[in-house]
Amino acid sequence: MTHDRHSYAEPAMVRTTHLELDLELDFDEKVLAGSATHTLAWTGAGDRLVLDTRDLTVLAVEGATADGWEPLEYSLAVPDPELGSALHIRTASHHRVRVSYRTAPTATGLQWLEPSMTAGGVMPFMFSQSQAIHARSWVPVQDTPGVRFSYSAHVTAPPELMVLMSADNGTTSRRTGSYDVVMPEPIPSYLLAIAAGDLVFEPIGERTGVWAEPEMAKRAATEFADTEEMMRVTEALFGPYRWGRYDLLVLPPSFPYGGMENPRMTFATPTVVIGDKSLVSVVAHELAHSWSGNLVTQDSWDDIWLNEGFTAYVENRIVEAVYSTEFAMMETAIKQHATVVKLDPLTPAELAVELPGLNHRSEYHGTTSCGPLKGTWFLSWLEERFSREVFDPFLRGYFDRFAFRSINSEDFVAHLEEHLLAKHPGVVTDEELSAWLDEPGIPAFARRAVSARFLVVDQARNLWLTTGELPAGAAQWTTQEWLRFLDAAPDVLGATQLQQLDREFGLTGTANGEIARRWYQIVAASSYEAAYADLASFLTKVGRMKLVLPVYHALAGTDRAFATEVFTKARRGYHPITTAAVQKILGQ
């Protein structure tokens, strides 16, 4: 396997095959306390087990013997700011090792919300976010995607709260204060997940449903009503769904991502629940991870494109089949435009770092999107060259061959050469393949997605910029058309232009987070103070990084004092991951 430079673990010597968690949730102290018991598979004789931790208080370490448990010697290394501390355990190749510990209130993978920060406003809420390397902040574990393990958990919590994990939770929302869950399939550590709050269940289909606060549950179930159809479509294309149920947990708005593909229980942002299904590609994306990422996994974060690139490709096929080819084309064009704009001003040296060949190690730390998009573009190019009749069975075979395994880029390329290129010689050249795998940037021969509806939007935008004539029919535009209009508009607009758009289309105060993200980005870059109060309200209510970070970037360039003032008020509702990202933008 690839050595994972983001982990202290030594899986070549020993691997966790099963994890037993026994945890108690303390909302007053904002900590988890309990134990993690590792069932281990050793390669030969070993005298140490190294686990990843970050800000954990280790209380005891024990090894299982024929007569019970015996104490083991252990030490915590000096912490690294990013990687945390290695937990070194002296062991005589024990097959089970138990670590008793407590988390810190500042655990980077956990957020504890006061009742006022929830939809109901009565009960507190807690949820985890383990990707990329935050599982170590709430579980001592081999925190690398190269190690997969099944797990079980017993969790105690205040009896008025429902506890859920990335496991077989069932569908009853009966609250007991004591919960037992099982994840029978082996998963990597970044898919460990836990949440607790005032949660109820709303069914969607036979295998699908929504967990959410009572105020959100029915609306979310209506928004995500097509989830079962998405599953059927993906199974027909790429093989059976192998995780039992697929449920969605809608979290409070502080959740830092659009979604997190925790198996059996996708964590989702409420910002996609807007009533018109225009943002449900987030659901398609997280469901696609059930094949690419969860089933076949990158073995280190350097090969993130194997997870996210494949997933975005499968997502696009789901969206096309369930909604329309044009919808899928618009989604692809939006993502490609954002990437190309980012890459165009880069020097060759910068490009080699930002978007290397897919065979090269990237500098992934959980925020970049360029590498995965290059991977998606590569897969779409292969589909175009070989035809879907050839490419779809190849991809299905890929998911079958590497199911429940962690692989690297070299493994995929070897599979590609054996099962596609060798069987269909001459369809692609070595030079073309090398342009994707070995050279930086997007190859010049790669075709961009073209949307007929976007061509109309582009013409309307250009006419408005040159004559001031507002786009006809824009009031009926979809979210995607508005994003195209705003994304390709200048970052800085005049006050008259902004007033005209706002007066006609009511962009300030929009409930659509995607449109708000781009609108407030322009507002901030243009110093359009008339919208600052609503901009501040948006940044305070929403913690999803994709939506708030671009606005902070723009504000930092025009009014850093105002940005800092807003952040000071908003940060109590942000996840630690979001807080750290905003602090970096503001130089704090």
Coordinates of C-alpha atoms in Angstrom, one line a residue:
M1 CA 0.0 0.0 0.0
T2 CA 0.9 3.7 -0.3
H3 CA 2.6 5.2 2.8
D4 CA 0.1 7.7 4.0
R5 CA 2.0 10.8 5.1
H6 CA -1.1 12.1 6.9
S7 CA -1.0 9.2 9.5
Y8 CA 1.4 7.8 12.1
A9 CA -0.1 4.4 11.8
E10 CA 1.9 1.4 10.6
P11 CA -0.6 -0.8 8.7
A12 CA 2.2 -2.8 7.1
M13 CA 2.8 -4.2 10.6
V14 CA -0.7 -4.4 12.1
R15 CA -4.2 -3.4 11.1
T16 CA -7.4 -2.8 12.9
T17 CA -10.1 -5.2 11.5
H18 CA -12.9 -4.4 13.9
L19 CA -13.5 -1.5 16.3
E20 CA -15.8 -1.6 19.4
L21 CA -16.7 1.8 20.8
D22 CA -18.3 2.4 24.2
L23 CA -19.0 6.1 24.5
E24 CA -20.9 8.6 26.8
L25 CA -21.9 12.0 25.5
D26 CA -21.5 14.8 28.0
F27 CA -23.2 18.0 26.7
D28 CA -22.2 20.0 29.8
E29 CA -18.5 19.4 29.3
K30 CA -18.7 19.0 25.5
V31 CA -16.7 15.7 25.5
L32 CA -17.1 12.1 24.6
A33 CA -15.7 9.7 27.1
G34 CA -15.3 5.9 27.0
S35 CA -13.2 3.3 25.2
A36 CA -12.1 2.1 21.8
T37 CA -11.3 -1.6 21.5
H38 CA -9.3 -2.6 18.5
T39 CA -9.3 -6.2 17.1
L40 CA -6.0 -6.5 15.3
A41 CA -4.4 -8.5 12.5
W42 CA -0.7 -8.7 12.8
T43 CA 1.8 -9.3 9.9
G44 CA 4.3 -11.5 11.7
A45 CA 5.4 -10.7 15.2
G46 CA 5.1 -7.1 16.4
D47 CA 5.9 -5.2 19.6
R48 CA 4.0 -1.9 19.0
L49 CA 0.7 -0.5 17.9
V50 CA 0.7 3.1 16.7
L51 CA -2.6 5.0 16.6
D52 CA -3.4 8.5 15.5
T53 CA -4.8 11.0 18.1
R54 CA -5.4 14.7 18.4
D55 CA -6.1 16.4 21.7
L56 CA -7.2 13.1 23.4
T57 CA -6.7 12.4 27.1
V58 CA -5.6 8.8 27.3
L59 CA -6.7 7.3 30.6
A60 CA -5.5 3.7 30.2
V61 CA -4.4 1.1 27.6
E62 CA -5.0 -2.6 28.1
G63 CA -4.4 -5.8 26.1
A64 CA -6.6 -8.8 26.1
T65 CA -5.2 -12.1 27.5
A66 CA -6.7 -15.5 28.1
D67 CA -7.4 -14.4 31.7
G68 CA -8.8 -10.9 31.0
W69 CA -7.2 -7.5 30.4
E70 CA -3.7 -6.5 31.4
P71 CA -2.3 -2.9 31.4
L72 CA 0.1 -2.0 28.5
E73 CA 2.8 0.7 28.4
Y74 CA 2.0 3.6 26.2
S75 CA 3.2 7.1 25.4
L76 CA 1.9 10.1 23.5
A77 CA 4.3 11.9 21.2
V78 CA 4.7 15.6 21.0
P79 CA 1.7 16.9 19.0
D80 CA 2.1 18.1 15.4
P81 CA -0.3 21.1 14.7
E82 CA -1.9 19.2 11.8
L83 CA -1.3 15.5 12.4
G84 CA -1.8 15.4 16.2
S85 CA 0.0 13.0 18.4
A86 CA 1.1 9.4 17.8
L87 CA -0.1 7.0 20.5
H88 CA 2.7 4.4 20.9
I89 CA 1.5 1.2 22.6
R90 CA 3.9 -1.5 23.7
T91 CA 2.3 -4.8 23.0
A92 CA 3.2 -8.5 22.6
S93 CA 1.1 -8.9 19.5
H94 CA -2.1 -8.7 21.5
H95 CA -5.1 -9.4 19.2
R96 CA -7.3 -7.0 21.1
V97 CA -6.2 -3.6 22.6
R98 CA -8.5 -1.3 24.5
V99 CA -7.9 2.4 24.9
S100 CA -9.9 4.4 27.5
Y101 CA -9.9 8.1 26.8
R102 CA -11.7 11.5 26.8
T103 CA -12.0 14.0 23.9
A104 CA -11.3 17.7 24.3
P105 CA -14.1 20.3 24.1
T106 CA -12.1 21.7 21.2
A107 CA -12.0 18.4 19.2
T108 CA -11.7 19.4 15.5
G109 CA -14.0 16.6 14.4
L110 CA -16.9 17.4 16.7
Q111 CA -19.3 20.4 17.0
W112 CA -21.5 20.9 20.1
L113 CA -24.4 23.2 19.5
E114 CA -26.4 25.1 22.0
P115 CA -30.2 24.8 21.7
S116 CA -30.4 28.3 20.2
M117 CA -28.3 27.1 17.3
T118 CA -30.9 24.4 16.3
A119 CA -34.1 24.6 14.4
G120 CA -36.2 23.7 17.5
G121 CA -34.3 25.9 19.8
V122 CA -35.0 23.6 22.8
M123 CA -32.5 20.8 22.8
P124 CA -28.7 20.8 22.1
F125 CA -27.1 19.0 19.1
M126 CA -23.8 17.3 18.4
F127 CA -22.3 16.0 15.2
S128 CA -19.0 14.8 13.9
Q129 CA -17.1 15.5 10.7
S130 CA -14.2 13.0 10.4
Q131 CA -13.0 13.7 6.9
A132 CA -10.2 14.2 6.1
I133 CA -8.1 13.4 9.3
H134 CA -10.4 14.5 12.1
A135 CA -11.6 11.0 13.3
R136 CA -8.4 11.0 15.4
S137 CA -9.8 13.9 17.4
W138 CA -12.7 11.7 18.8
V139 CA -11.4 8.1 18.4
P140 CA -7.8 6.8 18.8
V141 CA -7.6 5.0 15.5
Q142 CA -5.4 4.2 12.5
D143 CA -6.7 7.3 10.8
T144 CA -5.8 6.5 7.2
P145 CA -8.1 5.4 4.3
G146 CA -5.7 2.6 3.7
V147 CA -7.1 0.7 6.7
R148 CA -10.7 -0.6 6.7
F149 CA -12.6 -2.1 9.7
S150 CA -16.1 -3.0 10.7
Y151 CA -17.4 -1.5 13.9
S152 CA -20.0 -1.6 16.7
A153 CA -20.9 1.0 19.2
H154 CA -22.7 1.4 22.5
V155 CA -23.5 5.1 23.2
T156 CA -25.2 6.7 26.2
A157 CA -26.7 10.2 26.0
P158 CA -29.3 12.3 27.6
P159 CA -32.6 10.4 27.2
E160 CA -34.3 13.2 25.4
L161 CA -31.8 13.0 22.5
M162 CA -31.6 10.5 19.6
V163 CA -28.2 9.2 18.7
L164 CA -27.3 8.1 15.2
M165 CA -24.1 6.8 13.6
S166 CA -22.7 5.7 10.2
A167 CA -24.1 2.3 10.9
D168 CA -27.3 0.2 11.0
N169 CA -29.5 2.5 13.1
G170 CA -32.9 1.2 12.1
T171 CA -35.8 3.5 11.5
T172 CA -37.4 4.0 14.9
S173 CA -36.9 7.3 16.7
R174 CA -37.7 5.8 20.1
R175 CA -35.4 7.5 22.6
T176 CA -33.9 5.5 25.4
G177 CA -30.6 7.2 26.3
S178 CA -28.8 4.0 25.4
Y179 CA -28.1 3.0 21.8
D180 CA -26.4 0.1 20.1
V181 CA -25.4 0.2 16.5
V182 CA -23.4 -2.1 14.1
M183 CA -21.5 -1.4 10.9
P184 CA -20.9 -4.9 9.4
E185 CA -19.0 -3.7 6.3
P186 CA -15.4 -2.6 6.6
I187 CA -15.0 1.2 6.3
P188 CA -12.0 3.6 6.6
S189 CA -11.8 5.8 9.6
Y190 CA -12.9 9.0 7.9
L191 CA -16.4 7.4 7.5
L192 CA -16.8 7.1 11.3
A193 CA -19.7 9.4 12.2
I194 CA -21.9 10.2 15.1
A195 CA -24.8 12.7 15.8
A196 CA -27.2 13.4 18.6
G197 CA -30.1 15.7 18.8
D198 CA -33.9 16.2 18.6
L199 CA -34.2 13.9 15.6
V200 CA -37.2 12.1 14.0
F201 CA -37.5 9.8 11.0
E202 CA -39.5 10.4 7.8
P203 CA -39.5 7.5 5.2
I204 CA -38.9 8.1 1.5
G205 CA -38.9 4.6 0.1
E206 CA -38.2 1.0 1.0
R207 CA -34.5 1.6 1.6
T208 CA -34.4 5.4 2.1
G209 CA -35.5 8.0 4.6
V210 CA -34.7 11.3 6.2
W211 CA -33.6 12.0 9.8
A212 CA -34.0 15.6 10.8
E213 CA -35.3 17.9 13.5
P214 CA -39.1 17.9 13.5
E215 CA -39.3 21.3 11.9
M216 CA -37.3 20.1 8.9
A217 CA -38.2 16.4 8.4
K218 CA -41.2 16.6 6.1
R219 CA -39.7 19.4 4.0
A220 CA -36.5 17.4 3.6
A221 CA -38.3 14.2 2.7
T222 CA -40.2 16.0 0.0
E223 CA -37.0 17.6 -1.4
F224 CA -35.2 14.3 -1.4
A225 CA -38.2 12.2 -2.7
D226 CA -36.2 11.0 -5.7
T227 CA -33.5 9.3 -3.7
E228 CA -34.9 5.8 -4.2
E229 CA -35.0 6.3 -7.9
M230 CA -31.4 7.6 -7.8
M231 CA -30.5 4.3 -6.2
R232 CA -32.2 2.2 -8.8
V233 CA -30.6 4.1 -11.6
T234 CA -27.1 3.7 -10.1
E235 CA -27.6 0.0 -9.5
A236 CA -28.6 -0.5 -13.1
L237 CA -25.5 1.3 -14.3
F238 CA -22.8 0.2 -11.8
G239 CA -23.9 -2.7 -9.8
P240 CA -25.8 -3.4 -6.5
Y241 CA -26.0 -1.1 -3.6
R242 CA -24.1 -3.0 -0.9
W243 CA -24.8 -1.1 2.3
G244 CA -28.4 -2.1 3.2
R245 CA -30.2 1.2 3.8
Y246 CA -29.4 4.7 2.5
D247 CA -30.7 7.4 4.9
L248 CA -30.0 11.1 5.1
L249 CA -29.4 13.1 8.2
V250 CA -30.2 16.8 7.7
L251 CA -27.9 18.7 10.1
P252 CA -28.1 22.3 11.4
P253 CA -26.8 25.0 9.1
S254 CA -23.4 25.1 10.8
F255 CA -22.4 21.8 9.0
P256 CA -19.3 22.8 7.0
Y257 CA -20.0 20.8 3.8
G258 CA -22.8 20.2 1.4
G259 CA -22.9 16.6 2.4
M260 CA -20.7 13.9 3.9
E261 CA -21.0 10.4 2.5
N262 CA -21.0 8.5 5.8
P263 CA -22.2 5.0 4.8
R264 CA -25.8 4.2 5.5
M265 CA -26.3 7.7 6.9
T266 CA -25.3 10.6 4.7
F267 CA -24.9 13.9 6.6
A268 CA -26.4 16.7 4.6
T269 CA -26.6 20.5 4.8
P270 CA -30.1 22.1 5.2
T271 CA -29.0 24.7 2.6
V272 CA -30.1 22.4 -0.2
V273 CA -33.7 22.1 1.1
I274 CA -35.2 25.1 -0.8
G275 CA -38.4 23.6 -2.2
D276 CA -37.6 23.1 -5.9
K277 CA -35.1 20.2 -6.0
S278 CA -32.7 22.4 -7.9
L279 CA -29.8 21.5 -5.5
V280 CA -30.4 17.8 -5.1
S281 CA -27.2 17.0 -7.0
V282 CA -25.7 17.1 -3.5
V283 CA -27.8 13.9 -2.7
A284 CA -26.8 12.3 -6.0
H285 CA -23.1 13.1 -5.2
E286 CA -23.2 11.6 -1.7
L287 CA -25.2 8.5 -2.9
A288 CA -22.6 8.0 -5.7
H289 CA -20.0 7.8 -2.9
S290 CA -21.6 4.5 -1.9
W291 CA -19.8 3.1 -5.0
S292 CA -16.8 5.4 -5.4
G293 CA -15.1 6.3 -2.1
N294 CA -17.0 4.1 0.3
L295 CA -16.9 0.9 -1.7
V296 CA -13.6 1.5 -3.6
T297 CA -11.5 3.9 -1.6
Q298 CA -8.3 5.8 -2.1
D299 CA -5.6 4.4 0.1
S300 CA -4.2 7.9 1.0
W301 CA -5.4 11.5 0.7
D302 CA -2.8 12.0 -2.1
D303 CA -5.1 10.1 -4.4
I304 CA -8.3 12.1 -3.6
W305 CA -9.3 12.0 -7.3
L306 CA -10.1 8.3 -7.0
N307 CA -12.8 9.2 -4.4
E308 CA -14.1 12.5 -5.6
G309 CA -13.4 12.3 -9.3
F310 CA -15.2 9.0 -9.8
T311 CA -18.0 10.2 -7.5
A312 CA -18.6 13.4 -9.5
Y313 CA -18.7 11.3 -12.7
V314 CA -21.3 8.9 -11.2
E315 CA -23.2 11.8 -9.8
N316 CA -23.5 13.3 -13.2
R317 CA -24.8 10.1 -14.7
I318 CA -27.4 9.9 -11.9
V319 CA -28.6 13.5 -12.5
E320 CA -28.8 12.9 -16.2
A321 CA -30.9 9.8 -15.8
V322 CA -33.3 11.1 -13.1
Y323 CA -33.7 14.7 -14.2
S324 CA -32.3 15.5 -17.7
T325 CA -29.3 15.6 -19.9
E326 CA -29.5 19.4 -19.9
F327 CA -29.6 19.6 -16.1
A328 CA -26.5 17.4 -15.9
M329 CA -24.7 19.4 -18.6
M330 CA -25.4 22.7 -16.7
E331 CA -24.0 21.2 -13.5
T332 CA -20.9 20.1 -15.3
A333 CA -20.4 23.4 -17.1
I334 CA -20.6 25.3 -13.8
K335 CA -17.9 23.1 -12.2
Q336 CA -15.6 23.3 -15.2
H337 CA -16.0 27.1 -15.5
A338 CA -15.0 27.6 -11.8
T339 CA -11.9 25.4 -12.3
V340 CA -10.8 26.9 -15.6
V341 CA -11.1 30.4 -14.2
K342 CA -9.0 29.4 -11.2
L343 CA -6.3 27.8 -13.4
D344 CA -6.1 30.3 -16.2
P345 CA -3.9 32.9 -14.3
L346 CA -1.4 30.3 -13.0
T347 CA 2.2 29.9 -14.1
P348 CA 3.3 26.5 -15.3
A349 CA 5.1 26.0 -11.9
E350 CA 1.9 26.9 -10.0
L351 CA -0.2 24.8 -12.2
A352 CA 2.0 21.7 -11.6
V353 CA 1.3 22.2 -7.8
E354 CA -2.4 23.1 -8.1
L355 CA -3.3 20.5 -10.7
P356 CA -0.6 17.8 -11.3
G357 CA -1.1 14.8 -13.4
L358 CA -3.4 12.2 -11.9
N359 CA -0.5 9.9 -11.3
H360 CA 1.3 12.5 -9.2
R361 CA 0.8 13.1 -5.5
S362 CA -1.4 16.1 -4.8
E363 CA -1.2 18.4 -1.8
Y364 CA -4.7 17.5 -0.6
H365 CA -5.7 18.7 2.8
G366 CA -9.5 18.7 2.5
T367 CA -10.2 21.9 0.6
T368 CA -9.0 21.6 -3.0
S369 CA -11.5 20.8 -5.8
C370 CA -9.3 20.9 -8.9
G371 CA -7.8 17.4 -8.8
P372 CA -11.2 15.7 -8.4
L373 CA -12.6 17.7 -11.3
K374 CA -9.7 16.7 -13.5
G375 CA -10.4 13.1 -12.6
T376 CA -14.1 13.5 -13.5
W377 CA -13.1 15.2 -16.8
F378 CA -10.8 12.3 -17.6
L379 CA -13.5 9.7 -17.0
S380 CA -15.9 11.7 -19.2
W381 CA -13.3 11.8 -21.9
L382 CA -12.8 8.0 -21.7
E383 CA -16.6 7.5 -21.9
E384 CA -16.7 9.7 -25.0
R385 CA -13.8 7.9 -26.7
F386 CA -14.9 4.3 -25.9
S387 CA -18.7 4.9 -25.8
R388 CA -21.0 4.1 -22.9
E389 CA -21.6 0.6 -24.2
V390 CA -18.0 -0.1 -23.6
F391 CA -17.1 2.2 -20.7
D392 CA -20.1 1.4 -18.4
P393 CA -19.3 -2.3 -18.1
F394 CA -15.7 -1.4 -17.5
L395 CA -16.6 0.9 -14.6
R396 CA -19.0 -1.6 -13.2
G397 CA -16.2 -4.2 -13.3
Y398 CA -13.9 -1.8 -11.5
F399 CA -16.4 -1.4 -8.6
D400 CA -16.8 -5.2 -8.4
R401 CA -13.1 -6.0 -8.5
F402 CA -12.0 -3.5 -5.8
A403 CA -15.1 -3.6 -3.6
F404 CA -14.4 -2.9 0.0
R405 CA -10.7 -2.3 -0.8
S406 CA -8.4 0.7 -0.7
I407 CA -6.3 1.3 -3.8
N408 CA -4.0 4.0 -5.3
S409 CA -3.7 5.6 -8.7
E410 CA -1.3 2.9 -9.9
D411 CA -3.8 0.2 -9.1
F412 CA -6.4 2.0 -11.2
V413 CA -4.1 2.6 -14.2
A414 CA -3.1 -1.0 -14.2
H415 CA -6.8 -2.0 -14.2
L416 CA -7.5 0.5 -17.0
E417 CA -4.7 -0.8 -19.1
E418 CA -5.7 -4.5 -18.6
H419 CA -9.5 -4.2 -18.9
L420 CA -10.1 -1.3 -21.3
L421 CA -7.0 -0.1 -23.2
A422 CA -5.7 -3.6 -24.1
K423 CA -9.1 -4.8 -25.2
H424 CA -9.7 -1.8 -27.4
P425 CA -6.3 -0.8 -28.8
G426 CA -5.8 2.4 -30.8
V427 CA -8.8 4.2 -29.3
V428 CA -6.6 6.6 -27.3
T429 CA -2.9 7.3 -27.8
D430 CA -0.2 7.1 -25.2
E431 CA 0.4 10.8 -25.6
E432 CA -3.3 11.6 -24.8
L433 CA -3.3 9.2 -21.8
S434 CA 0.0 10.8 -20.5
A435 CA -1.5 14.3 -20.8
W436 CA -4.1 13.2 -18.1
L437 CA -2.0 11.0 -16.0
D438 CA 1.4 12.8 -16.0
E439 CA 1.1 16.4 -17.1
P440 CA -0.3 19.4 -15.2
G441 CA -3.5 21.2 -16.0
I442 CA -6.5 20.1 -18.2
P443 CA -5.3 18.8 -21.6
A444 CA -6.0 21.2 -24.5
F445 CA -8.0 18.5 -26.4
A446 CA -10.5 18.0 -23.5
R447 CA -13.9 19.3 -24.6
R448 CA -15.8 21.5 -22.3
A449 CA -19.4 20.9 -21.4
V450 CA -21.7 23.1 -23.5
S451 CA -25.3 23.9 -22.4
A452 CA -27.7 25.4 -24.8
R453 CA -29.5 27.2 -22.0
F454 CA -26.2 28.7 -20.8
L455 CA -25.6 30.1 -24.3
V456 CA -28.8 32.1 -23.9
V457 CA -27.8 33.2 -20.4
D458 CA -24.4 34.3 -21.7
Q459 CA -26.0 36.4 -24.4
A460 CA -28.3 38.0 -21.9
R461 CA -25.5 38.8 -19.5
N462 CA -23.4 40.4 -22.3
L463 CA -26.3 42.5 -23.5
W464 CA -27.0 43.7 -19.9
L465 CA -23.4 44.6 -19.4
T466 CA -23.2 46.6 -22.6
T467 CA -26.7 48.2 -22.8
G468 CA -28.2 47.9 -19.3
E469 CA -31.1 45.9 -20.7
L470 CA -32.2 43.4 -18.1
P471 CA -32.3 39.7 -19.2
A472 CA -35.8 38.8 -20.5
G473 CA -37.3 35.8 -18.7
A474 CA -34.7 35.8 -15.9
A475 CA -37.4 35.7 -13.2
Q476 CA -38.1 32.1 -14.4
W477 CA -34.5 31.0 -14.6
T478 CA -33.4 27.9 -12.7
T479 CA -30.7 28.0 -10.0
Q480 CA -28.2 26.8 -12.5
E481 CA -29.0 29.6 -15.0
W482 CA -28.6 32.2 -12.3
L483 CA -25.3 30.7 -11.2
R484 CA -24.1 30.9 -14.8
F485 CA -25.2 34.5 -15.1
L486 CA -23.4 35.5 -11.8
D487 CA -20.4 33.3 -12.0
A488 CA -19.3 34.6 -15.4
A489 CA -20.1 38.2 -14.5
P490 CA -17.3 40.6 -13.4
D491 CA -16.4 40.3 -9.8
V492 CA -16.9 44.0 -9.4
L493 CA -20.0 45.7 -10.6
G494 CA -21.2 49.3 -10.3
A495 CA -23.7 50.4 -7.7
T496 CA -26.3 51.2 -10.4
Q497 CA -25.9 47.7 -11.9
L498 CA -26.3 46.0 -8.5
Q499 CA -29.3 48.1 -7.6
Q500 CA -30.9 47.3 -10.9
L501 CA -30.4 43.5 -10.5
D502 CA -31.5 43.7 -6.8
R503 CA -34.6 45.8 -7.5
E504 CA -35.8 43.5 -10.3
F505 CA -34.9 40.0 -9.0
G506 CA -34.5 40.4 -5.2
L507 CA -31.1 38.7 -4.9
T508 CA -30.3 40.3 -1.6
G509 CA -31.9 38.1 1.1
T510 CA -32.4 35.1 -1.3
A511 CA -33.1 31.8 0.5
N512 CA -31.0 30.0 -2.2
G513 CA -27.6 29.5 -0.6
E514 CA -25.8 28.9 -3.9
I515 CA -27.1 32.1 -5.5
A516 CA -26.4 34.0 -2.3
R517 CA -22.8 32.8 -2.2
R518 CA -22.1 34.3 -5.6
W519 CA -24.3 37.4 -5.1
Y520 CA -22.7 38.3 -1.8
Q521 CA -19.3 37.6 -3.2
I522 CA -19.9 40.3 -5.8
V523 CA -21.5 42.6 -3.2
A524 CA -18.4 42.3 -1.1
A525 CA -15.9 42.8 -3.9
S526 CA -18.0 45.8 -5.1
S527 CA -18.3 47.4 -1.6
Y528 CA -22.1 47.5 -2.1
E529 CA -22.9 48.5 1.5
A530 CA -26.7 48.6 0.9
A531 CA -26.6 44.7 1.1
Y532 CA -24.1 44.4 3.9
A533 CA -26.7 43.8 6.6
D534 CA -28.2 40.8 4.7
L535 CA -24.7 39.7 3.8
A536 CA -23.8 39.6 7.5
S537 CA -27.0 37.7 8.3
F538 CA -26.2 35.1 5.7
L539 CA -22.7 34.6 7.0
T540 CA -24.1 34.3 10.5
K541 CA -26.8 31.8 9.7
V542 CA -24.8 29.5 7.4
G543 CA -21.6 27.6 8.1
R544 CA -21.2 25.6 4.9
M545 CA -17.7 26.4 3.7
K546 CA -18.5 26.4 0.0
L547 CA -21.0 29.2 0.6
V548 CA -19.3 31.4 3.2
L549 CA -15.5 31.2 2.3
P550 CA -15.8 33.0 -1.1
V551 CA -17.7 35.8 0.6
Y552 CA -15.0 36.2 3.3
H553 CA -12.3 36.1 0.6
A554 CA -14.0 39.0 -1.2
L555 CA -14.6 40.9 2.1
A556 CA -11.0 40.5 3.1
G557 CA -9.9 42.3 0.0
T558 CA -12.3 45.3 0.5
D559 CA -13.3 45.6 4.1
R560 CA -11.3 43.4 6.4
A561 CA -12.6 45.2 9.5
F562 CA -16.2 44.5 8.6
A563 CA -15.3 40.9 7.8
T564 CA -13.7 40.5 11.2
E565 CA -16.7 42.0 12.9
V566 CA -19.0 39.6 11.1
F567 CA -16.8 36.6 11.9
T568 CA -16.6 37.6 15.6
K569 CA -20.4 37.3 15.8
A570 CA -20.8 34.3 13.5
R571 CA -18.0 32.0 14.7
R572 CA -19.9 30.6 17.7
G573 CA -22.2 28.9 15.2
Y574 CA -19.4 27.6 12.9
H575 CA -17.8 24.2 12.9
P576 CA -14.2 24.2 14.0
I577 CA -13.1 23.3 10.4
T578 CA -15.0 26.4 9.1
T579 CA -13.6 28.6 11.9
A580 CA -10.0 27.6 11.0
A581 CA -10.6 28.2 7.3
V582 CA -12.0 31.7 7.9
Q583 CA -9.2 32.6 10.3
K584 CA -6.7 31.7 7.6
I585 CA -8.5 34.0 5.2
L586 CA -8.5 36.8 7.7
G587 CA -4.9 36.2 8.7
Q588 CA -5.8 35.4 12.3

